C-alpha positions as a printed NumPy array, in Angstrom:
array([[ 30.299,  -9.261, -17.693],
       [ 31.265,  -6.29 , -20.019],
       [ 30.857,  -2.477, -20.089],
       [ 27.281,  -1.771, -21.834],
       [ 25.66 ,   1.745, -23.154],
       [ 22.664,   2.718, -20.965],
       [ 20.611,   1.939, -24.355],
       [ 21.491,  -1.834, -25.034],
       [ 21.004,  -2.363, -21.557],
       [ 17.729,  -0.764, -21.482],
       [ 16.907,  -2.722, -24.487],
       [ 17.905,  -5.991, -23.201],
       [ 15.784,  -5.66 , -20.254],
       [ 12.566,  -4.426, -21.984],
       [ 13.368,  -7.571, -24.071],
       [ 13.936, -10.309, -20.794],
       [ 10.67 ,  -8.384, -19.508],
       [  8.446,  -9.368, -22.391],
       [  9.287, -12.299, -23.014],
       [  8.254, -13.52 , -18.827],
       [  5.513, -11.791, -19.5  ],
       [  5.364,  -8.909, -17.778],
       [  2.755,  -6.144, -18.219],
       [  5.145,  -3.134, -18.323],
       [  8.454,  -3.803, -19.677],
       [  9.9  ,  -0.765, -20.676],
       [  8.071,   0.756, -17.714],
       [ 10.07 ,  -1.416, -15.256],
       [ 13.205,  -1.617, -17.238],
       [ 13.149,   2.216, -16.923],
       [ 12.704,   1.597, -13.075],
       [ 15.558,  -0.428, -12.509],
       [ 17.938,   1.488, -14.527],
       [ 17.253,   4.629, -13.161],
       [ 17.623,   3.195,  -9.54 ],
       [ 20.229,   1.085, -10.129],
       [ 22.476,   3.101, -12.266],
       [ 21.691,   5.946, -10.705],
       [ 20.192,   8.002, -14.23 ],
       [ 18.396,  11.117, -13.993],
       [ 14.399,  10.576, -14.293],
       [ 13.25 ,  11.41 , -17.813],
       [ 15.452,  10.44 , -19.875],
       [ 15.229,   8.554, -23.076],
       [ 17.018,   5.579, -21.82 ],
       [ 16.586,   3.647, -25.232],
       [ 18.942,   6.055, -27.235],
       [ 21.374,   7.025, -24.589],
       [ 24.685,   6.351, -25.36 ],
       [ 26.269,   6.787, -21.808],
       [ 28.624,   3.851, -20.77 ],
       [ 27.696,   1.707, -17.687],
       [ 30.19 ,  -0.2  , -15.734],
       [ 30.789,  -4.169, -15.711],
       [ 29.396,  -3.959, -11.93 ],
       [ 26.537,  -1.633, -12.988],
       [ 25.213,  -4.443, -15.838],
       [ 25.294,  -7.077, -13.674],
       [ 23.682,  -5.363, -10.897],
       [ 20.705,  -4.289, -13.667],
       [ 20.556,  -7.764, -14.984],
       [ 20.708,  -9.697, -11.748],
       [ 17.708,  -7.698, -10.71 ],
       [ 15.727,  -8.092, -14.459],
       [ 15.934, -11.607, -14.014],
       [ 14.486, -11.389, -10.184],
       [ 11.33 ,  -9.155, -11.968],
       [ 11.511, -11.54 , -14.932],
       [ 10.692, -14.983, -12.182],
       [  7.794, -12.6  , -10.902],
       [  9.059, -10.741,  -7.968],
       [  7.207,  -7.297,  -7.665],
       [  9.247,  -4.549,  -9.291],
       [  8.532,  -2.533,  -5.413],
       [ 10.668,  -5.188,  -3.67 ],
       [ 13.184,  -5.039,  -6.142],
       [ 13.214,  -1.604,  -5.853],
       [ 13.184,  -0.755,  -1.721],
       [ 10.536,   1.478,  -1.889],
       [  7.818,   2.872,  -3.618],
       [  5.283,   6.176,  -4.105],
       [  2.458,   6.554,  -2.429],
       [  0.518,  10.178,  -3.172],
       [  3.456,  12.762,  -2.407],
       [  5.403,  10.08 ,  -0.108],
       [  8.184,   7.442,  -0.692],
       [  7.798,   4.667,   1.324],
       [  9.974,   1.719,   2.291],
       [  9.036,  -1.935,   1.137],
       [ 10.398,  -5.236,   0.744],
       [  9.175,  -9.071,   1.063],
       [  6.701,  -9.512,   4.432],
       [  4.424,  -6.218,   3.718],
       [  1.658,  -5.141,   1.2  ],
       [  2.675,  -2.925,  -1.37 ],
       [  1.301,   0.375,  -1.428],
       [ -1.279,   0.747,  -4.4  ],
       [ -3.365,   3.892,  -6.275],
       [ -6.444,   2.451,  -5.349],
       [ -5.712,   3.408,  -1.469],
       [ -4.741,   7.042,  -1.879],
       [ -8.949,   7.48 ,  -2.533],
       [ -9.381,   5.794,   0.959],
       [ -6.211,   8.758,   2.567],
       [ -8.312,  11.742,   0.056],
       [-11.62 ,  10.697,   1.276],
       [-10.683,  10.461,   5.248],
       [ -8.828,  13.646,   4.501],
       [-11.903,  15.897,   2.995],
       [-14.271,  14.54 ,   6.489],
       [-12.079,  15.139,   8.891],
       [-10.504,  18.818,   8.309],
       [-12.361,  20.427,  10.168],
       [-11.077,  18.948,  13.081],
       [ -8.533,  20.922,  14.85 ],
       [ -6.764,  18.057,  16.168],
       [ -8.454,  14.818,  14.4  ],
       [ -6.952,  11.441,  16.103],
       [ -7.234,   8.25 ,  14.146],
       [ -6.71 ,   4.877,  14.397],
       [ -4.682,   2.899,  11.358],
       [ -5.838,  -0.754,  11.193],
       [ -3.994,  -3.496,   9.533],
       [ -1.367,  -1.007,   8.827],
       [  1.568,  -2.607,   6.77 ],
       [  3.549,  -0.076,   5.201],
       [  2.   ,   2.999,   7.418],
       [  0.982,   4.176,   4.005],
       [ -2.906,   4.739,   4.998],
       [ -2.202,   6.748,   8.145],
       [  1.069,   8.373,   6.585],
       [ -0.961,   8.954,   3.308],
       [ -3.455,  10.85 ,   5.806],
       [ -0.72 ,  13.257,   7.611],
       [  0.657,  14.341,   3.926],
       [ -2.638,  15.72 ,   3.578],
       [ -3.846,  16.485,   6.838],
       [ -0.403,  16.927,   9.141],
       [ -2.61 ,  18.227,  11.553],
       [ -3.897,  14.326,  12.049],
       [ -2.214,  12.086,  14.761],
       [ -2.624,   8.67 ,  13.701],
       [ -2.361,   5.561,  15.726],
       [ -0.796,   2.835,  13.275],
       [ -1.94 ,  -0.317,  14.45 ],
       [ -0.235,  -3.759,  12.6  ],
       [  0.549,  -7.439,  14.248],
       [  3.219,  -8.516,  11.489],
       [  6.818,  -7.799,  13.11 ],
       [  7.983,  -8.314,   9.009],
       [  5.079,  -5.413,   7.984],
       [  6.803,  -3.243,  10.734],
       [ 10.227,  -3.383,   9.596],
       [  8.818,  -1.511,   6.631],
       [  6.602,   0.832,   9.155],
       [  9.507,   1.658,  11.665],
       [ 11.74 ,   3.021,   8.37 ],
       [  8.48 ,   4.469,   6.872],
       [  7.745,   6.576,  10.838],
       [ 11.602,   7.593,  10.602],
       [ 11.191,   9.285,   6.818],
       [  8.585,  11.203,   7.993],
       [  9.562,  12.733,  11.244],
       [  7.869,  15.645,  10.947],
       [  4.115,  13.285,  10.939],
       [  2.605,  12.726,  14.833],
       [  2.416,   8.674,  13.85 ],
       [  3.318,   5.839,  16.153],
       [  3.063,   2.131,  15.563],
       [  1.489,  -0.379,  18.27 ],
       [  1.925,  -3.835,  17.937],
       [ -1.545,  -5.682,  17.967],
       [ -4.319,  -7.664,  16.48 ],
       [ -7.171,  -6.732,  14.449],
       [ -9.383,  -9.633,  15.111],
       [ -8.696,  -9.816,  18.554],
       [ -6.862,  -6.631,  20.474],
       [ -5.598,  -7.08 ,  23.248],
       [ -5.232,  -3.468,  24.617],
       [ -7.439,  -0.551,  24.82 ],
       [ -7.426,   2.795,  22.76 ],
       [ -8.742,   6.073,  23.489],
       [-11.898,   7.098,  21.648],
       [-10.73 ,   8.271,  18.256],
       [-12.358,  10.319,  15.476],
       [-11.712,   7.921,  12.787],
       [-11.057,   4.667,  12.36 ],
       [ -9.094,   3.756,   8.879],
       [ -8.179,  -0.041,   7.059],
       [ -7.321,  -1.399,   4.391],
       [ -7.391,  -4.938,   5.784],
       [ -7.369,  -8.336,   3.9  ],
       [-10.209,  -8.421,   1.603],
       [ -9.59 , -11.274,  -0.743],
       [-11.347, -14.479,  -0.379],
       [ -9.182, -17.487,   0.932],
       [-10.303, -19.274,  -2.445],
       [ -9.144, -16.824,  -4.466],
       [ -5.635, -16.13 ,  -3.331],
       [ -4.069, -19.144,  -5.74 ],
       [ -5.076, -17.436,  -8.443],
       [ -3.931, -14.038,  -8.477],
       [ -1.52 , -12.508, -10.299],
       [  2.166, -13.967,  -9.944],
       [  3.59 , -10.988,  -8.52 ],
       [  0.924, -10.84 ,  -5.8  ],
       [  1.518, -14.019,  -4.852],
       [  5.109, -12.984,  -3.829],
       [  2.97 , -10.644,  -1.155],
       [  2.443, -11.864,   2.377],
       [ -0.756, -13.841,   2.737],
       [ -1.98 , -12.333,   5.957],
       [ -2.211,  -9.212,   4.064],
       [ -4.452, -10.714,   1.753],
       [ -6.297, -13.459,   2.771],
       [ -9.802, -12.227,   4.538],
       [-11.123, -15.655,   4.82 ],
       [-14.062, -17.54 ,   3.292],
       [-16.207, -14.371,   1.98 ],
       [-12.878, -11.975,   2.641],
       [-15.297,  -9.993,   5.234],
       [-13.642, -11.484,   8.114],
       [-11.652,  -8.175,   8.887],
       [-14.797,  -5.776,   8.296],
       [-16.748,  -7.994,  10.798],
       [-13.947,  -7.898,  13.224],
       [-13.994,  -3.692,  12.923],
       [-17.843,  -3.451,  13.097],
       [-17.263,  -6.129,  16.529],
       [-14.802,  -4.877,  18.226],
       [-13.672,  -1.429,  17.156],
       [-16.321,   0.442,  17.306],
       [-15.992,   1.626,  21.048],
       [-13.043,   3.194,  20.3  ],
       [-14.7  ,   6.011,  17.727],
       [-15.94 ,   8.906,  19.146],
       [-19.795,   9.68 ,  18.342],
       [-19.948,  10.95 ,  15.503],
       [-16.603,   9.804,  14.113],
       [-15.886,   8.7  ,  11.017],
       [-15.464,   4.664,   9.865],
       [-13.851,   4.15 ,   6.585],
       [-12.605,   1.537,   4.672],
       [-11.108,   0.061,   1.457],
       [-13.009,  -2.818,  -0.178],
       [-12.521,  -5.526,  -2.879],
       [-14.472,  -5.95 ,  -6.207],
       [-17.886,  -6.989,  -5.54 ],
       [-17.939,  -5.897,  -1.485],
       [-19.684,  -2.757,  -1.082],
       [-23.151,  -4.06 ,  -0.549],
       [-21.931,  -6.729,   1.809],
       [-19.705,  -4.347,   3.72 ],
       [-22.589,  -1.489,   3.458],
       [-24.997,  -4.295,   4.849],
       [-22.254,  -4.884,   7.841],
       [-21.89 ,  -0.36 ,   8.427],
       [-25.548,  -0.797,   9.19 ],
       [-26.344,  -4.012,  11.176],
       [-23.424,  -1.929,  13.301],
       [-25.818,   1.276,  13.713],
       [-23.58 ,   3.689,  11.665],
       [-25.299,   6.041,   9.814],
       [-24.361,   8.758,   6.629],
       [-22.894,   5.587,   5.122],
       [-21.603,   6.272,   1.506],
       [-19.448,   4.426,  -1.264],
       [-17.076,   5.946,  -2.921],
       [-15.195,   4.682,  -6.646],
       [-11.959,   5.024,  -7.927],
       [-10.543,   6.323, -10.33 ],
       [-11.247,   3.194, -12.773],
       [-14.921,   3.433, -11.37 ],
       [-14.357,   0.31 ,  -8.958],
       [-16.605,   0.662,  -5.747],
       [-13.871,   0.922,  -3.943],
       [-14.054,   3.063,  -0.251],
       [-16.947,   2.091,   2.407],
       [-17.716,   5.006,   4.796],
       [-20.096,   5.577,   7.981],
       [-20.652,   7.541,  10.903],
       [-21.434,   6.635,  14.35 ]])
């Protein structure tokens, strides 16, 4: 491998990119040069004449052709954005995705009022729903609840970046807990929503995601039914149940809020106008 300006590499990247197929090549070449060579943020990387070392190519190339065989540019990467945070991730954990900061904003807006508001994180992964909540509410304390050990690597690192946050992780299962809680004012998920049936045919990079973050069985409501069932005795009357859904779920998951008795139940879209946040009261 040879020396190489910051441009040609750039270009040669883009280039790999587009021809796998990837959506954003000169997004993600940008990426992984600017992580991996260490470049200032901003700059126009496809007429910059600055000279990279030997060991800095092949370290830019060896991870273009990881992106270029479909492996998500986040896991490449070690971590990713998430509203104002940067959180850990890697292979065994759900990337952290725009479409969930609406579930943090909306939690956020009903609870501060609350002097003290205590919350409950289901099917946590990255921490980034309950973390997501203390960067705008760091008066929360947030229970992070996730049964992957692989997810938690990513959690632990993600509880240690943000000291200053009153979030701890417990080790149990959604469908089935095996320990008690205290009676909380909110409960908060993003849990698996896709149908089992669908998971083969999503998107190559998702596929590189762990399935137990995705899969939510036949009608990918198992997780919703499993809050509705057995979570509910741990809210507070009055507090607040709210969760992300898939394309296509809110009447189903609307239909579950009230065959549960919650009340002041309300959808809420995102920013592409995707139904996308269920929430109720108790």
């Amino acid at each position: 491998m040879k020396t190489m300006t910051v441009s040609d590499v750039f270009k040669t990247v883009r280039n790999t990119l587009e021809k796998a197929g990837c959506d954003s090549p000169a997004f993600d070449a940008c990426c992984l040069l600017e992580d991996l060579a260490y470049l200032p943020r901003g700059r126009r990387l496809e007429s910059d004449e600055t000279i990279l070392t030997a060991e800095t190519v092949q370290k830019v190339l060896k991870a273009a052709s990881r992106r270029a065989n479909g492996e998500p540019l986040q896991y490449i990467l070690g971590e990713w954005e998430f509203l104002t945070l940067t959180l850990s991730v890697g292979k065994g954990v759900l990337i952290p995705r725009p479409d969930t900061e609406l579930l943090c904003e909306v939690a956020a807006e009903q609870l501060k009022n609350l002097l003290h508001p205590t919350v409950l994180d289901l099917c946590a992964g990255s921490g980034c729903v309950g973390l997501g909540l203390c960067s705008l509410l760091p008066v929360a304390s947030v229970t992070e609840v996730e049964l992957s050990e692989d997810a938690a690597v990513y959690l632990r690192q993600n509880l240690k970046r943000y000291p200053a946050f009153d979030a701890q992780l417990v080790t149990d299962d959604v469908l089935s807990p095996s320990k008690t809680y205290l009676p909380v004012d909110a409960i908060l998920s993003n849990p698996p929503y896709i149908p089992t049936a669908d998971i083969g045919g999503l998107m190559r990079e998702v596929q590189h995601e762990p399935k137990m973050a995705l899969d939510g069985d036949a009608d990918g409501l198992r997780f919703y039914r499993a809050i509705t069932n057995n979570w509910l005795p741990y809210l507070k009357q009055g507090g607040l149940l709210a969760v992300e859904i898939g394309i296509g779920q809110a009447a189903d998951v609307k239909a579950l809020f009230e065959t549960a008795g919650l009340h002041h139940i309300a959808v809420y879209r995102d920013l592409g106008g995707v139904e996308r946040v269920v929430t109720g009261r108790k």
